Amino acid sequence: MRVLRVNHSAVVDAWRERERLLRHAGLDVRTISARVWDEAGMPVRLVPRPGEPVEGVATVGRHPALFLFDPRPLWRALGEHWDVIDLHEEPFALATAEVLLLRAVRARHTPYLLFSAQNLDKRYPLPFRLLARRALRHAAGVSVCNAAAGDLVVRRGFPGRPQVIPLGVDPAVFAPDPARPPPTPGGPVVVGYAGRLAAHKGVDVLLEAAVAQPRLTLRLAGSGPDEARLRERVTELGLAERVSFVGALDTDALADFYRGLDVLAVPSLTTDGWVEQFGRVAVEAMACGIPVVASDSGALPDVVGGAGRLVPPGDAAALGRALVTICDDPTEWASLRANGFARSQEATWGAVAARYRRLYDLAVHPGHAAHSAHGAHPTEARAVEVIVVAYGTPELLGRALASVAGLPVTVVDNSGSADVERVCRKADVRYLDSGANLGFGGGVNVGLADRLLPGADVLLLNPDAVLHPGAVAALSERLAADAGLASVGPRQVDETGREARVGWPFPTPARSWIAALGISRALGLVFRRGPGRAGGDGQPGQGAERIDYAIGSVLLLRAEALEQVGGFDEDFFLYAEETDWAKRAALLGWRHTVVAEASALHTGAATSVDTAARDTHFAAGLERYLRKHHGAGGWAVARSGEVVGAAVRAVVLRGDRGAAARARLRLLRTGPLRAERALVLSRRRPRVSAP
């Protein structure tokens, strides 16, 4: 695999260890970096090791989001064949837009990855907001160094599951002194700080803690714009005998610095424009066997939580107490030392490189290939587990479970029904009470979060559906035969034997107008609105209408696609959640189809007896989908078409059909999402905690 990695911060030699380990594992990784970049307040010049494939490029601008590379080296590099472009820059950065523009001009379709550490929900001005959304929308993967950044990139348009990958540390350098004893209870406490000497880093808070706790001796490593002010502050507070400034340290000296401490303080503050995005110094100290006390701010709880102490940001008294009490309790100090070291091993360069290798593998999955593997010989059998989301109707559930007997099954019950639980016990399947009516997508995610067979494909089965003999095997064989498929569904029939349409194109504003005008069948652009002819297996050249996705009443999801795309969007309550999942998978290069050799019986809407509520959920699902994938303007266009169609039908049609059209017109005027929120609030099942 050939990887082009673009990262302005690769000027730091230690931070290129990931690439070196990937090359050692057999990958061909070339890095483009800035020639010189400011890191931790100091200019760092790129110095490649002998034979190291890293190129320093001139840059214009100094802000990480507002600089540009010299385009000429990028242009030359992008002219080569690469399997993946690892663009280790923020989605909103000008450098990201520059690289993607050159990629487009080069007419390259190489999948690319992005990186984000931004964990503040900022509204970026134009054009940065649009550039970020476009970059995220078409990325094959995103790595983030904290969970909040992952949530934000999804909200801003990334269709898949961001991978939280820590910033790496070298275990050969940052290692504990095995002979180090705990501090003496009641004795002096040597506290270290490493990082930029700037106001938002909270060094002032640490100085105040030292005033309150006379046993503390502080060693401050680093440099920055506030160094002179902090030195004056030390004198003002009478701390000159207990505070030393050791300056900026190289990697080896920094490891020795940590090992000479009793505890490290990371007192970072929360500001309007900044919070801690990772906390590499905390990981380095834990790798050296030194306990950490950090602010409960930004990403620090993710890094330190459970392996160190957290205190409120800006609370000097709490910080001072924590620093002293840890060192007065040898048992706690030893426990934090052991737990911190174990946590740090998740961030070694070896662990980080392995996570990136997996990210690259997912980015270049066959769904991105120009030619699919359709028609290839099946590989070994794929494991399958079943997730059923139930809401009452135990009599139907028993029938559904019988059709998948012998497979590992989890039933997620959104109703908390004792009858549903009894059916599960009788069928010998696992029962999970979700604790609330989470909707279909939320229920599926409960099952996905607690897998019976991690790594297996997942069969979603409605309680009102029954798989015919051999259907699961046929679906699984199709996934095995075509590595570009994210999901497959069977043909479906209702109780009368009439075939129901299973495969559909994705909804769009234009299709809403076409359907509203009643010409969808004539144009072959119908999207999912009701029963119709089955879509066949949906493959080109087989006489079947092209489909974009298969409905979720019976649907087999590929494990690798789930890993890359993630679970269902829980904003969708009851309809269109599988449409959204399929669309996100398609944006990541996957395909979906219907397997003609597999069939199922589906008693449509059998779990819902309230037609008005069902129509509300359906319309709300469509609105949510169109807003998400086509914006507010797209929904406005679609809604106007729906209103026109409903108004015409309300005038022309008589009887029940006319009444239904008038009801739909009222729903559209209210707004389906608004109507659904009112409906859900009126019927919400109180959440209960598991015993």
XYZ file of C-alpha atoms in Angstrom:
691
model
C 0.000 0.000 0.000
C 1.295 3.464 -0.952
C 0.386 6.327 1.375
C 1.026 10.033 0.864
C 0.960 11.750 4.240
C 0.704 15.544 4.430
C 1.326 17.031 7.870
C 2.870 20.412 8.595
C 3.779 19.277 12.137
C 5.952 16.428 10.883
C 8.911 18.765 11.429
C 9.169 17.135 14.870
C 11.287 14.019 14.413
C 9.610 12.079 17.231
C 6.189 12.625 15.671
C 7.269 10.803 12.502
C 7.713 7.541 14.414
C 4.259 6.427 13.252
C 5.381 6.604 9.614
C 8.607 4.760 10.373
C 6.702 1.911 12.017
C 4.238 1.749 9.124
C 7.127 1.482 6.677
C 8.629 -1.248 8.840
C 5.286 -3.085 8.522
C 5.588 -3.008 4.725
C 3.744 0.164 3.733
C 5.276 2.707 1.373
C 4.694 5.975 3.247
C 6.000 9.309 2.025
C 5.586 12.445 4.129
C 5.279 16.069 3.061
C 5.903 18.487 5.920
C 6.579 22.144 6.490
C 10.255 23.052 6.309
C 10.013 25.049 9.530
C 7.107 25.259 11.960
C 6.545 26.767 15.376
C 5.982 24.033 17.962
C 5.468 24.840 21.653
C 6.642 28.401 21.067
C 9.867 27.479 19.262
C 10.665 27.256 15.526
C 11.494 23.668 14.594
C 13.314 22.889 11.337
C 12.716 19.605 9.539
C 15.807 17.390 9.697
C 15.158 14.093 7.875
C 17.027 11.014 8.960
C 19.295 9.421 6.329
C 17.120 7.926 3.611
C 13.874 8.985 5.293
C 11.183 9.747 2.643
C 10.057 13.079 4.043
C 10.115 16.353 2.111
C 10.109 19.807 3.648
C 7.958 22.309 1.775
C 7.926 26.083 2.050
C 4.807 27.541 3.668
C 3.048 30.894 3.622
C 1.344 31.831 6.891
C 1.917 30.731 10.469
C -1.534 29.855 11.794
C -2.361 26.105 11.511
C -5.660 26.911 9.794
C -4.486 29.836 7.673
C -1.300 28.703 5.971
C -0.607 27.297 2.503
C 2.063 24.943 1.218
C 4.145 25.712 -1.838
C 1.868 23.929 -4.353
C 4.635 22.697 -6.662
C 5.883 19.762 -4.533
C 2.284 18.800 -3.799
C 1.438 18.874 -7.502
C 4.344 16.588 -8.316
C 3.513 14.172 -5.514
C -0.169 14.000 -6.440
C 0.813 13.039 -9.966
C 1.965 9.651 -8.674
C -0.237 6.683 -7.836
C -1.268 6.488 -4.187
C -3.669 4.134 -2.472
C -4.613 6.698 0.147
C -3.818 10.321 0.979
C -3.439 10.874 4.718
C -4.125 14.600 5.018
C -3.259 15.270 8.651
C -4.765 18.748 8.697
C -8.003 20.186 10.083
C -10.999 20.025 7.704
C -11.407 23.817 7.855
C -7.724 24.578 7.172
C -6.685 26.363 3.987
C -3.987 23.736 3.478
C -6.690 21.054 3.354
C -8.572 22.959 0.674
C -5.308 23.460 -1.224
C -4.431 19.762 -1.283
C -7.964 18.720 -2.247
C -8.087 21.335 -5.016
C -4.809 20.064 -6.470
C -6.132 16.506 -6.188
C -9.241 17.508 -8.138
C -7.277 19.345 -10.837
C -5.067 16.277 -11.136
C -8.296 14.274 -11.678
C -7.287 11.903 -8.922
C -9.955 9.968 -7.031
C -7.615 8.589 -4.401
C -9.454 8.218 -1.080
C -8.269 10.698 1.510
C -8.281 10.903 5.295
C -8.534 13.988 7.481
C -7.524 14.783 11.052
C -9.214 16.944 13.664
C -8.420 17.954 17.208
C -10.963 20.795 17.359
C -13.264 20.139 20.300
C -14.922 23.548 20.524
C -18.165 24.021 18.628
C -17.174 27.092 16.653
C -19.135 28.552 13.765
C -16.531 29.250 11.119
C -17.003 32.116 8.670
C -17.400 31.578 4.958
C -15.721 30.078 3.034
C -14.129 27.939 5.782
C -17.461 26.458 6.853
C -18.301 25.316 3.333
C -14.777 24.064 2.667
C -14.857 21.986 5.843
C -18.256 20.477 5.055
C -17.210 19.512 1.548
C -13.912 18.044 2.737
C -15.639 16.004 5.442
C -18.518 14.910 3.229
C -16.201 13.157 0.796
C -13.490 11.920 3.181
C -12.913 8.174 3.423
C -12.016 8.477 7.096
C -11.238 10.912 9.881
C -8.901 10.448 12.822
C -9.474 12.576 15.912
C -7.531 12.796 19.154
C -10.548 13.324 21.406
C -14.167 12.188 21.449
C -15.648 15.699 21.276
C -13.794 16.367 18.023
C -15.309 13.174 16.641
C -18.821 14.334 17.491
C -18.181 17.676 15.822
C -16.857 16.288 12.533
C -19.972 14.113 12.266
C -22.212 17.126 12.875
C -20.265 19.037 10.234
C -20.744 16.459 7.527
C -18.497 13.407 7.888
C -20.673 10.414 6.963
C -18.737 7.746 8.844
C -17.415 6.900 12.279
C -14.387 8.987 13.289
C -11.576 6.962 14.814
C -10.309 8.328 18.137
C -6.552 7.752 17.932
C -4.255 9.256 20.574
C -1.165 11.271 19.800
C 1.768 8.924 20.158
C 4.586 8.543 22.660
C 7.814 6.574 22.368
C 7.905 3.854 25.056
C 11.649 3.460 24.583
C 12.142 7.062 25.731
C 9.214 7.633 28.063
C 9.575 4.715 30.460
C 9.382 4.453 34.258
C 12.227 4.025 36.691
C 11.400 0.598 38.173
C 13.317 1.382 41.368
C 11.425 4.607 42.025
C 9.863 4.559 45.555
C 6.665 6.456 46.441
C 7.055 9.935 47.968
C 7.446 10.142 51.730
C 4.076 10.930 53.366
C 4.172 14.369 54.946
C 7.381 15.288 53.136
C 8.122 17.721 50.294
C 6.188 17.172 47.061
C 7.959 17.792 43.760
C 5.367 18.919 41.216
C 6.146 19.334 37.552
C 4.541 21.281 34.737
C 5.497 20.816 31.080
C 4.077 22.889 28.273
C 3.614 26.328 26.868
C 3.917 29.206 29.314
C 0.695 30.934 28.347
C -2.341 32.149 30.279
C -4.745 29.453 29.052
C -2.450 26.708 30.337
C -3.289 27.583 33.946
C 0.230 28.032 35.329
C -1.072 30.907 37.473
C -3.467 28.455 39.119
C -0.572 26.121 39.890
C 1.359 28.988 41.499
C -1.643 29.815 43.688
C -1.856 26.147 44.683
C 1.790 26.320 45.774
C 1.002 29.342 47.944
C -1.785 27.396 49.659
C 0.353 24.248 50.065
C 3.826 25.130 51.414
C 5.076 21.562 50.877
C 4.894 21.932 47.087
C 8.039 22.548 45.048
C 7.366 23.411 41.403
C 9.484 22.712 38.338
C 8.225 24.420 35.195
C 9.433 23.128 31.810
C 8.689 25.016 28.619
C 8.654 28.485 27.163
C 6.072 30.897 25.884
C 4.743 34.448 25.772
C 3.957 34.630 29.504
C 7.344 33.501 30.804
C 8.507 36.950 31.910
C 5.183 37.708 33.584
C 5.168 34.344 35.359
C 8.690 34.912 36.681
C 7.527 38.236 38.114
C 4.480 36.539 39.595
C 6.664 33.950 41.320
C 8.603 36.746 42.991
C 5.415 38.603 43.981
C 4.018 35.466 45.632
C 7.234 34.779 47.531
C 7.799 31.478 45.739
C 11.297 32.085 44.382
C 12.804 29.394 46.625
C 10.190 26.800 45.615
C 9.712 27.416 41.876
C 12.294 26.805 39.161
C 12.052 27.432 35.423
C 13.985 24.752 33.528
C 13.235 26.015 30.005
C 12.308 24.084 26.881
C 13.580 20.494 26.925
C 14.385 18.047 24.169
C 12.770 14.616 24.183
C 15.355 12.770 26.269
C 15.650 15.595 28.789
C 11.870 15.775 29.071
C 11.648 12.080 29.967
C 14.299 12.582 32.670
C 12.348 15.608 33.889
C 9.195 13.525 34.357
C 11.024 10.748 36.190
C 12.355 13.290 38.696
C 8.849 14.336 39.773
C 6.447 13.070 42.387
C 3.416 14.192 40.390
C 2.672 16.143 37.193
C 0.116 18.954 37.126
C -1.839 19.793 33.964
C -3.888 22.816 35.134
C -5.277 23.844 31.731
C -8.190 26.288 31.707
C -11.402 26.367 29.703
C -11.694 29.570 27.655
C -14.137 30.831 25.052
C -11.697 30.091 22.267
C -9.638 27.168 23.530
C -9.749 23.980 25.571
C -7.165 21.226 25.863
C -7.376 19.008 22.780
C -5.362 16.055 24.020
C -2.699 16.476 26.702
C 0.366 14.711 25.362
C 2.392 15.695 28.440
C -0.035 13.741 30.627
C 0.509 10.596 28.558
C 4.281 11.079 28.580
C 4.328 11.450 32.355
C 2.105 8.395 32.856
C 4.426 6.423 30.565
C 7.249 7.426 32.935
C 5.261 6.121 35.887
C 4.385 9.540 37.301
C 0.811 10.190 38.543
C -1.068 13.084 36.957
C -3.470 15.663 38.372
C -5.293 17.480 35.583
C -8.136 19.909 35.068
C -11.516 18.452 34.258
C -11.433 20.354 30.977
C -11.458 19.612 27.275
C -9.978 16.244 26.344
C -8.115 15.753 29.626
C -10.855 13.566 31.180
C -10.530 11.213 28.174
C -6.772 11.019 28.653
C -6.473 11.027 32.439
C -9.863 9.872 33.721
C -9.569 6.643 35.707
C -5.784 6.780 35.602
C -5.194 10.095 37.386
C -6.949 12.772 39.418
C -9.239 15.411 37.913
C -9.982 18.762 39.573
C -12.204 21.681 38.514
C -10.362 24.038 36.143
C -9.173 27.204 37.830
C -9.633 25.803 41.359
C -6.228 26.329 42.980
C -7.347 24.960 46.345
C -8.609 21.692 44.837
C -5.468 21.370 42.734
C -3.193 21.858 45.722
C -5.098 19.377 47.880
C -5.006 16.718 45.167
C -1.263 17.124 44.610
C -0.547 16.704 48.312
C -3.009 13.935 49.168
C -1.826 11.695 46.323
C 1.726 11.875 47.622
C 0.630 11.310 51.225
C -0.996 7.982 50.332
C 1.603 5.484 49.040
C -1.134 3.029 48.040
C -2.967 5.566 45.883
C 0.280 6.880 44.415
C 1.301 3.339 43.415
C -2.171 2.625 42.013
C -2.170 5.786 39.895
C 1.362 4.994 38.743
C 0.272 1.527 37.562
C -3.021 2.668 36.036
C -1.401 5.603 34.291
C 1.321 3.437 32.815
C -1.292 0.982 31.503
C -3.242 3.861 29.953
C -0.111 5.241 28.302
C 0.476 1.944 26.484
C -2.654 2.637 24.439
C -0.799 5.639 23.004
C 2.553 4.110 22.110
C 3.646 4.712 18.547
C 3.197 1.012 17.845
C -0.440 1.126 18.971
C -1.025 4.345 17.030
C 0.550 2.928 13.854
C -1.661 -0.169 14.082
C -4.764 2.019 14.367
C -3.713 4.032 11.313
C -3.028 0.865 9.352
C -6.604 -0.229 10.031
C -7.861 3.208 9.013
C -5.967 2.926 5.722
C -7.367 -0.559 5.096
C -10.928 0.698 5.573
C -10.291 3.695 3.321
C -9.191 1.509 0.406
C -11.928 -1.128 0.804
C -13.253 -2.556 -2.486
C -16.197 -0.165 -2.447
C -13.731 2.547 -3.526
C -12.409 0.489 -6.436
C -13.349 1.377 -9.994
C -14.539 -2.193 -10.598
C -16.452 -4.163 -7.987
C -15.720 -7.707 -6.964
C -19.241 -8.760 -8.022
C -19.091 -12.248 -9.412
C -15.971 -13.241 -7.496
C -15.883 -16.625 -5.848
C -17.170 -16.551 -2.262
C -14.581 -16.695 0.451
C -15.001 -18.481 3.752
C -18.407 -18.281 5.445
C -19.078 -15.058 7.326
C -20.368 -15.080 10.900
C -23.808 -13.521 11.443
C -25.580 -12.281 14.537
C -29.134 -10.927 14.699
C -30.507 -7.754 16.292
C -34.268 -7.324 16.685
C -35.744 -4.054 17.962
C -39.112 -4.796 19.564
C -41.950 -2.616 20.767
C -44.728 -4.855 22.035
C -46.361 -7.409 19.655
C -44.914 -10.505 21.376
C -46.949 -12.856 19.161
C -45.219 -11.558 16.029
C -41.827 -11.534 17.713
C -41.998 -15.249 18.482
C -42.603 -16.030 14.835
C -39.683 -13.826 13.751
C -37.307 -15.434 16.239
C -38.250 -18.916 15.087
C -37.072 -18.017 11.571
C -33.527 -17.309 12.822
C -33.276 -20.179 15.300
C -29.697 -21.302 15.792
C -28.185 -17.849 15.272
C -27.020 -15.591 18.117
C -29.875 -13.127 18.650
C -30.292 -9.994 20.749
C -33.757 -8.508 21.210
C -33.680 -4.849 22.250
C -37.043 -4.025 23.810
C -38.117 -0.391 23.580
C -41.386 -1.135 25.389
C -40.100 -2.854 28.525
C -42.785 -5.491 28.065
C -42.821 -8.543 30.325
C -44.517 -10.456 27.490
C -41.650 -9.639 25.124
C -39.152 -10.805 27.741
C -41.043 -14.089 28.172
C -40.969 -14.701 24.409
C -37.198 -14.144 24.426
C -36.668 -16.561 27.297
C -38.758 -19.179 25.528
C -36.732 -18.727 22.331
C -33.477 -18.775 24.330
C -32.260 -15.444 22.962
C -30.745 -12.494 24.786
C -33.166 -9.817 25.987
C -32.065 -6.206 26.564
C -34.447 -3.594 27.952
C -33.384 -0.287 26.397
C -34.916 1.609 29.326
C -36.856 3.946 27.042
C -38.476 4.088 23.631
C -35.338 5.004 21.718
C -36.823 4.480 18.274
C -35.539 1.946 15.783
C -32.096 3.482 15.253
C -31.490 3.968 18.957
C -32.534 0.391 19.642
C -30.187 -0.943 16.965
C -27.332 1.051 18.486
C -27.994 -0.515 21.893
C -27.485 -3.918 20.292
C -24.423 -2.784 18.356
C -22.826 -1.451 21.534
C -23.067 -4.858 23.232
C -22.299 -7.446 20.574
C -22.610 -11.190 21.025
C -20.167 -11.775 18.155
C -17.894 -8.749 17.759
C -16.676 -8.577 14.172
C -19.622 -10.539 12.752
C -22.062 -9.253 10.153
C -25.320 -8.006 11.678
C -28.770 -9.048 10.487
C -31.468 -6.513 11.364
C -34.850 -8.199 11.642
C -38.195 -6.546 12.294
C -40.494 -8.361 14.742
C -43.149 -8.507 12.000
C -40.839 -10.196 9.481
C -40.094 -13.886 8.929
C -37.126 -15.134 6.921
C -37.797 -18.030 4.591
C -35.483 -21.082 4.790
C -32.065 -20.467 3.273
C -32.470 -16.680 3.236
C -29.733 -15.907 5.764
C -27.281 -18.169 3.947
C -28.090 -16.523 0.601
C -27.624 -13.033 2.029
C -24.358 -13.978 3.707
C -23.030 -15.655 0.569
C -23.721 -12.493 -1.413
C -21.727 -10.372 1.035
C -18.886 -12.877 0.853
C -18.931 -12.819 -2.947
C -18.966 -9.024 -3.354
C -16.616 -7.170 -1.038
C -17.982 -3.786 -2.120
C -21.433 -4.382 -0.627
C -22.254 -2.763 2.706
C -25.740 -4.229 3.026
C -28.034 -6.730 1.340
C -31.741 -7.355 1.754
C -34.022 -10.191 0.633
C -37.078 -10.027 -1.595
C -40.194 -9.524 0.526
C -43.820 -10.598 0.245
C -46.826 -9.723 2.394
C -49.371 -12.087 3.936
C -51.185 -12.426 0.596
C -48.005 -13.347 -1.276
C -47.815 -9.986 -3.027
C -44.260 -8.762 -3.536
C -43.297 -5.527 -1.827
C -40.722 -3.159 -3.147
C -37.444 -3.475 -1.271
C -34.850 -1.541 -3.296
C -35.139 2.234 -3.732
C -33.142 5.218 -4.960
C -32.153 7.817 -2.379
C -34.670 10.618 -1.723
C -33.888 13.998 -3.270
C -35.806 17.282 -3.543
C -36.367 16.598 -7.254
C -37.838 13.167 -6.545
C -40.186 14.732 -4.004
C -41.608 16.962 -6.744
C -41.791 14.103 -9.224
C -43.641 11.911 -6.750
C -45.951 14.761 -5.728
C -46.882 15.334 -9.367
C -47.670 11.650 -9.808
C -45.147 11.013 -12.586
C -42.567 9.046 -10.623
C -43.366 5.670 -12.127
C -43.273 7.075 -15.616
C -39.797 8.470 -15.056
C -38.527 5.475 -13.069
C -37.456 7.718 -10.233
C -39.748 6.529 -7.468
C -38.401 6.759 -3.978
C -39.761 4.851 -1.037
C -43.397 5.862 -0.521
C -45.282 2.607 -0.312
C -45.596 -0.933 -1.629
C -44.399 -1.767 -5.093
C -42.592 -4.314 -7.217
C -39.462 -5.909 -5.816
C -36.269 -4.419 -7.145
C -34.498 -7.664 -8.083
C -30.881 -7.884 -7.118
C -30.268 -4.391 -8.414
C -27.115 -5.162 -10.356
C -26.496 -3.464 -13.688
C -27.020 -5.613 -16.734
C -29.565 -7.944 -15.132
C -32.712 -6.151 -16.220
C -33.456 -4.791 -12.759
C -34.049 -1.157 -11.945
C -31.017 0.417 -10.312
C -31.330 0.798 -6.544
C -29.421 2.865 -4.024
C -30.450 1.042 -0.842
C -32.658 -1.694 0.565
C -35.241 -1.138 3.294
C -34.322 -2.069 6.842
C -37.103 -4.476 7.826
C -34.723 -7.341 6.980
C -31.196 -6.200 6.232
C -27.756 -7.794 6.583
C -24.992 -5.271 7.356
C -21.335 -5.999 6.609
C -19.094 -5.837 9.676
C -16.411 -3.790 7.880
C -19.004 -1.260 6.732
C -20.340 -0.950 10.274
C -16.804 -0.329 11.471
C -16.300 2.476 8.967
C -19.795 3.986 8.821
C -20.747 3.486 12.465
C -24.215 2.873 13.832
C -27.521 4.531 13.057
C -28.186 8.237 13.536
C -30.427 8.354 16.595
C -31.993 11.629 15.477
C -34.088 9.417 13.185
C -36.826 7.958 15.366
C -38.711 5.433 13.277
C -38.289 5.866 9.501
C -35.436 6.672 7.091
C -32.703 5.641 9.535
C -31.630 2.822 7.225
C -31.824 5.229 4.280
C -29.477 7.606 6.066
C -27.090 4.786 7.008
C -27.033 3.547 3.428
C -26.424 7.068 2.118
C -23.511 7.557 4.495
C -22.086 4.213 3.440
C -22.475 5.183 -0.225
C -20.563 8.405 0.396
C -17.755 6.231 1.762
C -17.723 4.130 -1.405
C -19.989 1.221 -0.429
C -22.938 -0.215 -2.357
C -26.210 -1.944 -1.424
C -28.422 -4.458 -3.186
C -31.370 -6.853 -2.985
C -30.647 -10.577 -3.280
C -33.211 -12.355 -5.434
C -32.283 -15.778 -4.025
C -33.341 -14.725 -0.495
C -36.915 -13.990 0.536
C -38.889 -13.016 3.617
C -42.464 -12.481 4.727
C -43.097 -8.982 6.045
C -46.395 -7.925 7.549
C -45.796 -4.243 6.893
C -46.644 -1.800 9.715
C -47.923 -4.688 11.828
C -46.215 -3.238 14.896
C -48.042 0.087 14.471
C -51.800 0.466 14.741
C -51.905 4.274 14.726
C -51.953 5.363 11.084
C -51.664 9.073 11.897
C -48.636 8.488 14.126
C -47.017 6.267 11.506
C -47.537 8.904 8.811
C -46.061 11.557 11.100
C -42.947 9.497 11.791
C -42.567 8.679 8.104
C -42.814 12.318 7.001
C -40.494 13.416 9.809
C -37.927 10.832 8.755
C -37.995 12.160 5.206
C -37.666 15.766 6.400
C -34.748 14.865 8.637
C -33.022 12.969 5.832
C -33.425 15.793 3.314
C -32.280 18.434 5.779
C -29.227 16.359 6.653
C -28.138 15.471 3.129
C -29.542 18.378 1.080
C -29.688 21.211 3.600
C -32.544 23.433 4.707
C -32.922 24.690 1.136
C -33.297 21.155 -0.171
C -36.033 20.434 2.353
C -37.806 23.682 1.447
C -37.856 22.648 -2.222
C -39.096 19.164 -1.371
C -41.700 20.471 1.057
C -43.123 22.870 -1.513
C -43.548 19.978 -3.930
C -45.211 17.858 -1.264
C -47.567 20.725 -0.388
C -48.559 21.228 -4.019
C -49.221 17.527 -4.486
C -51.205 17.195 -1.258
C -53.254 20.327 -2.021
C -54.224 19.061 -5.473
C -55.186 15.659 -4.086
C -57.171 17.249 -1.270
C -59.316 19.050 -3.850
C -59.592 16.309 -6.463
C -59.955 13.154 -4.366
C -63.020 12.129 -2.401
C -63.663 9.901 0.578
C -60.818 8.402 2.572
C -58.200 9.321 -0.018
C -59.234 12.959 0.075
C -59.217 12.940 3.882
C -55.735 11.434 3.870
C -54.532 14.146 1.485
C -55.966 16.861 3.713
C -54.323 15.300 6.767
C -51.000 15.220 4.948
C -51.404 18.854 3.924
C -51.977 19.828 7.567
C -48.919 17.830 8.584
C -46.761 19.541 5.978
C -47.983 22.969 7.020
C -47.161 22.216 10.677
C -43.838 20.649 9.765
C -43.315 16.897 10.180
C -40.388 17.231 12.584
C -42.317 19.609 14.808
C -45.311 17.280 14.773
C -43.118 14.287 15.587
C -41.503 16.040 18.540
C -44.926 16.751 20.003
C -45.996 13.154 19.375
C -42.900 11.638 20.973
C -43.151 13.890 24.024
C -46.770 12.887 24.536
C -45.925 9.175 24.349
C -42.475 9.077 25.895
C -41.794 6.045 28.019
C -39.954 7.119 31.169
C -36.355 5.921 31.138
C -35.555 3.316 33.734
C -32.183 2.218 34.982
C -31.051 -1.353 34.690
C -31.195 -3.256 37.985
